[in-house]
Amino acid sequence: MNFVLYKKQNSMKQTRIFLTGATGAVGSQLVQQLTSLNIGFKALVRTPAQAEQLSKLPNAEAIVGDLADLVTFEYALHGIEKAFLLTNSSEQAESLQIGFAEAAHRAGVPHIVKLSQFAAHESSPVRFLRYHARVENRIRELGFRYTFLRPNLYMQGLLAFKEQIKYSGQFFAAVGNARVSLVDVRDIAAIAVAALTEPGHEDQIYDITGPEALSHYELAEILSNVLDKPVSFIDVSPAEMEQALLGAGFPEWQAGGLIEDYAHYARGEAAAVSDAVARITRKNPVSFAQFAQDHRFLL
Ligand SMILES: NC(=O)c1ccc[n+]([C@@H]2O[C@H](COP(=O)([O-])OP(=O)(O)OC[C@H]3O[C@@H](n4cnc5c(N)ncnc54)[C@H](OP(=O)(O)O)[C@@H]3O)[C@@H](O)[C@H]2O)c1
């Protein structure tokens, strides 16, 4: 058996929170925010190097393991009160997440906070939205208390275009003129912190959006103003976008899923604005202009 627990040197109180996905876009913000609140947690990471890094934080324990190999982390779920479940969207995501939920159930974890997606539904034409709905259903079936976080498109997704924005002032997508209420991952993490640390989030589903719905042309206009240089959005066909994703090394299943995602945005199905960030975190959601300002050194 190949499991390793990186423990803090001194007497940490019994940790009640378990994180998956802690090294990713939302998870790394969640780690930062829990740490700044001095709240302890255990996190599953895949490599000893990630564990070393995490273990430098005052209230963190890292467990080296893999969601694909339950024996590497199942022992660490005993005594956990709330588990945060997140993976990237891959062809294996559904089985990895259901495997995690079943392991948490065996270990007696009562509550799962799952990172899902805006408009998750079993009969959606978007494969990501279908698998998220199936995982949500399995979590309910197992009798957990649950909090499903359903964020819209991440603002930080734009950072995939940082080189193009920096050097040619352009970014691309197959989305037309449709508006999307995109959200900053820092706000998603803040809601996850609330769900993991406060009562009152049992059996709740939160649609999580930014403060306004914007078209990609409007995003370009805001970027031009904030960066003080011309930035253009280029609308491309789904076939062109898929070719670009495959060319950039995305696996076929994932590229196909992103095309379905963007078709859903293009149909105007992701434009609703929710008040979840303000209501749950008692802070205004980050606007796209603020996001652009905060990341201007990258763009
Ligand atoms: N991007 C968007 O606009 C958007 C919008 C709404 C919802 N979502 C949802 O957000 C989720 C992705 O969130 P994110 O962007 O924060 O993820 P991310 O940055 O891609 O990070 C994925 C995390 O999952 C971990 N992971 C993956 N496979 C694992 C395994 N087998 N065992 C253990 N850990 C594993 C990764 O660990 P490593 O560091 O080891 O790789 C990493 O920490 C997806 O479910 C997606 O549907 C995304």
XYZ file of N, CA and C and ligand atoms in Angstrom, residues 20-27 44-47 50 65-68 86-89 93 96-97 114-118 128 131-132 150-155 157 185 188 261 265, ligand 1:
177
model
N -10.660 17.643 -1.718
C -10.062 17.136 -2.948
C -9.895 18.345 -3.875
N -9.116 18.186 -4.922
C -8.970 19.276 -5.900
C -8.244 20.495 -5.368
N -7.498 20.315 -4.264
C -6.928 21.469 -3.552
C -5.828 22.186 -4.344
N -5.292 21.542 -5.384
C -4.211 22.185 -6.146
C -4.736 22.906 -7.389
N -6.044 22.852 -7.633
C -6.596 23.420 -8.865
C -7.014 24.878 -8.718
N -7.773 25.355 -9.718
C -8.141 26.776 -9.772
C -8.982 27.177 -8.555
N -10.059 26.458 -8.293
C -10.908 26.792 -7.139
C -10.240 26.333 -5.853
N -9.682 25.099 -5.879
C -9.116 24.503 -4.664
C -7.976 25.315 -4.081
N -6.271 15.876 -0.084
C -5.723 14.807 -0.915
C -4.951 15.437 -2.067
N -3.676 15.076 -2.194
C -2.884 15.557 -3.340
C -2.200 14.353 -3.982
N -1.772 14.550 -5.248
C -1.281 13.370 -5.966
C 0.215 13.134 -5.874
N 0.979 14.171 -5.500
C 2.430 13.973 -5.502
C 3.052 14.431 -4.179
N 3.636 18.175 -4.082
C 2.449 18.982 -3.718
C 2.212 18.903 -2.204
N -2.261 10.598 -2.464
C -3.064 9.492 -2.958
C -3.695 9.875 -4.274
N -4.668 9.081 -4.679
C -5.314 9.316 -5.969
C -6.765 8.879 -5.872
N -7.654 9.687 -6.411
C -9.080 9.318 -6.385
C -9.322 8.005 -7.123
N -8.422 7.653 -8.028
C -8.586 6.403 -8.770
C -8.166 5.192 -7.949
N -14.125 17.868 -5.748
C -13.890 18.543 -7.031
C -12.849 17.759 -7.812
N -13.107 17.519 -9.086
C -12.058 17.088 -10.008
C -12.211 17.946 -11.255
N -11.244 17.870 -12.143
C -11.452 18.471 -13.454
C -12.467 17.610 -14.217
N -12.997 18.160 -15.330
C -13.976 17.413 -16.124
C -13.240 16.541 -17.128
N -14.238 11.592 -14.688
C -14.678 12.417 -13.551
C -15.856 11.796 -12.810
N -14.706 8.752 -10.777
C -13.828 9.175 -9.670
C -14.658 9.825 -8.557
N -15.587 10.667 -8.937
C -16.369 11.396 -7.923
C -17.350 10.464 -7.208
N -20.078 19.620 -2.934
C -19.593 19.228 -4.268
C -19.575 20.409 -5.222
N -18.422 20.570 -5.902
C -18.318 21.582 -6.948
C -18.935 20.995 -8.210
N -20.074 21.551 -8.604
C -20.821 21.069 -9.757
C -20.751 22.130 -10.858
N -21.789 22.339 -11.574
C -21.748 23.353 -12.634
C -23.140 23.921 -12.863
N -23.192 25.216 -13.189
C -24.437 25.925 -13.499
C -25.232 25.123 -14.541
N -20.768 17.532 -19.603
C -20.300 17.907 -18.259
C -21.500 18.089 -17.313
N -22.878 14.626 -16.322
C -22.134 13.834 -15.323
C -22.235 14.487 -13.939
N -22.228 15.831 -13.910
C -22.371 16.493 -12.607
C -23.712 16.105 -11.970
N -22.918 25.314 -7.887
C -23.047 25.262 -9.352
C -22.598 26.586 -9.960
N -21.282 26.759 -10.131
C -20.797 28.021 -10.694
C -20.980 28.083 -12.203
N -21.078 29.301 -12.692
C -21.078 29.549 -14.133
C -19.615 29.612 -14.626
N -19.435 29.924 -15.882
C -18.100 30.042 -16.509
C -17.138 30.833 -15.615
N -15.922 30.305 -15.433
C -14.933 31.009 -14.597
C -14.321 32.190 -15.362
N -14.205 33.339 -14.706
C -13.450 34.456 -15.303
C -12.010 34.010 -15.580
N -10.879 31.424 -16.631
C -10.722 30.673 -17.883
C -10.058 31.527 -18.957
N -13.246 32.798 -9.564
C -13.098 31.589 -8.714
C -12.903 31.944 -7.239
N -16.231 31.706 -5.758
C -16.691 30.302 -5.625
C -16.051 29.710 -4.367
N -20.427 22.893 -24.077
C -20.542 23.979 -23.089
C -20.759 25.321 -23.791
N -23.720 28.164 -23.833
C -23.569 29.613 -23.586
C -24.169 30.390 -24.763
N -13.835 26.165 -15.985
C -15.047 26.654 -15.843
O -15.383 27.721 -16.396
C -16.039 25.911 -14.987
C -17.297 26.468 -14.749
C -18.196 25.799 -13.917
C -17.848 24.590 -13.340
N -16.627 24.068 -13.609
C -16.286 22.768 -12.995
O -15.145 22.973 -12.186
C -14.431 21.740 -12.055
C -12.966 22.018 -12.231
O -12.560 22.933 -11.239
P -11.104 23.596 -11.277
O -11.000 24.403 -12.560
O -10.839 24.253 -9.995
O -10.221 22.310 -11.476
P -8.703 22.180 -11.956
O -7.982 23.478 -11.818
O -8.712 21.501 -13.288
O -8.133 21.185 -10.857
C -8.527 19.847 -10.792
C -8.125 19.303 -9.448
O -8.539 17.927 -9.324
C -7.402 17.147 -8.945
N -7.536 15.789 -9.489
C -7.850 15.441 -10.761
N -7.839 14.090 -10.881
C -7.513 13.590 -9.660
C -7.326 12.289 -9.161
N -7.460 11.200 -9.942
N -6.984 12.126 -7.853
C -6.818 13.214 -7.054
N -6.987 14.490 -7.476
C -7.322 14.677 -8.763
C -6.224 17.887 -9.572
O -5.017 17.457 -8.970
P -3.581 17.624 -9.731
O -3.045 18.959 -9.314
O -2.793 16.495 -9.210
O -3.857 17.534 -11.211
C -6.597 19.325 -9.227
O -6.352 19.618 -7.875
C -15.026 20.798 -13.104
O -15.856 19.874 -12.474
C -15.855 21.715 -13.992
O -16.982 21.057 -14.556
C -15.706 24.695 -14.390
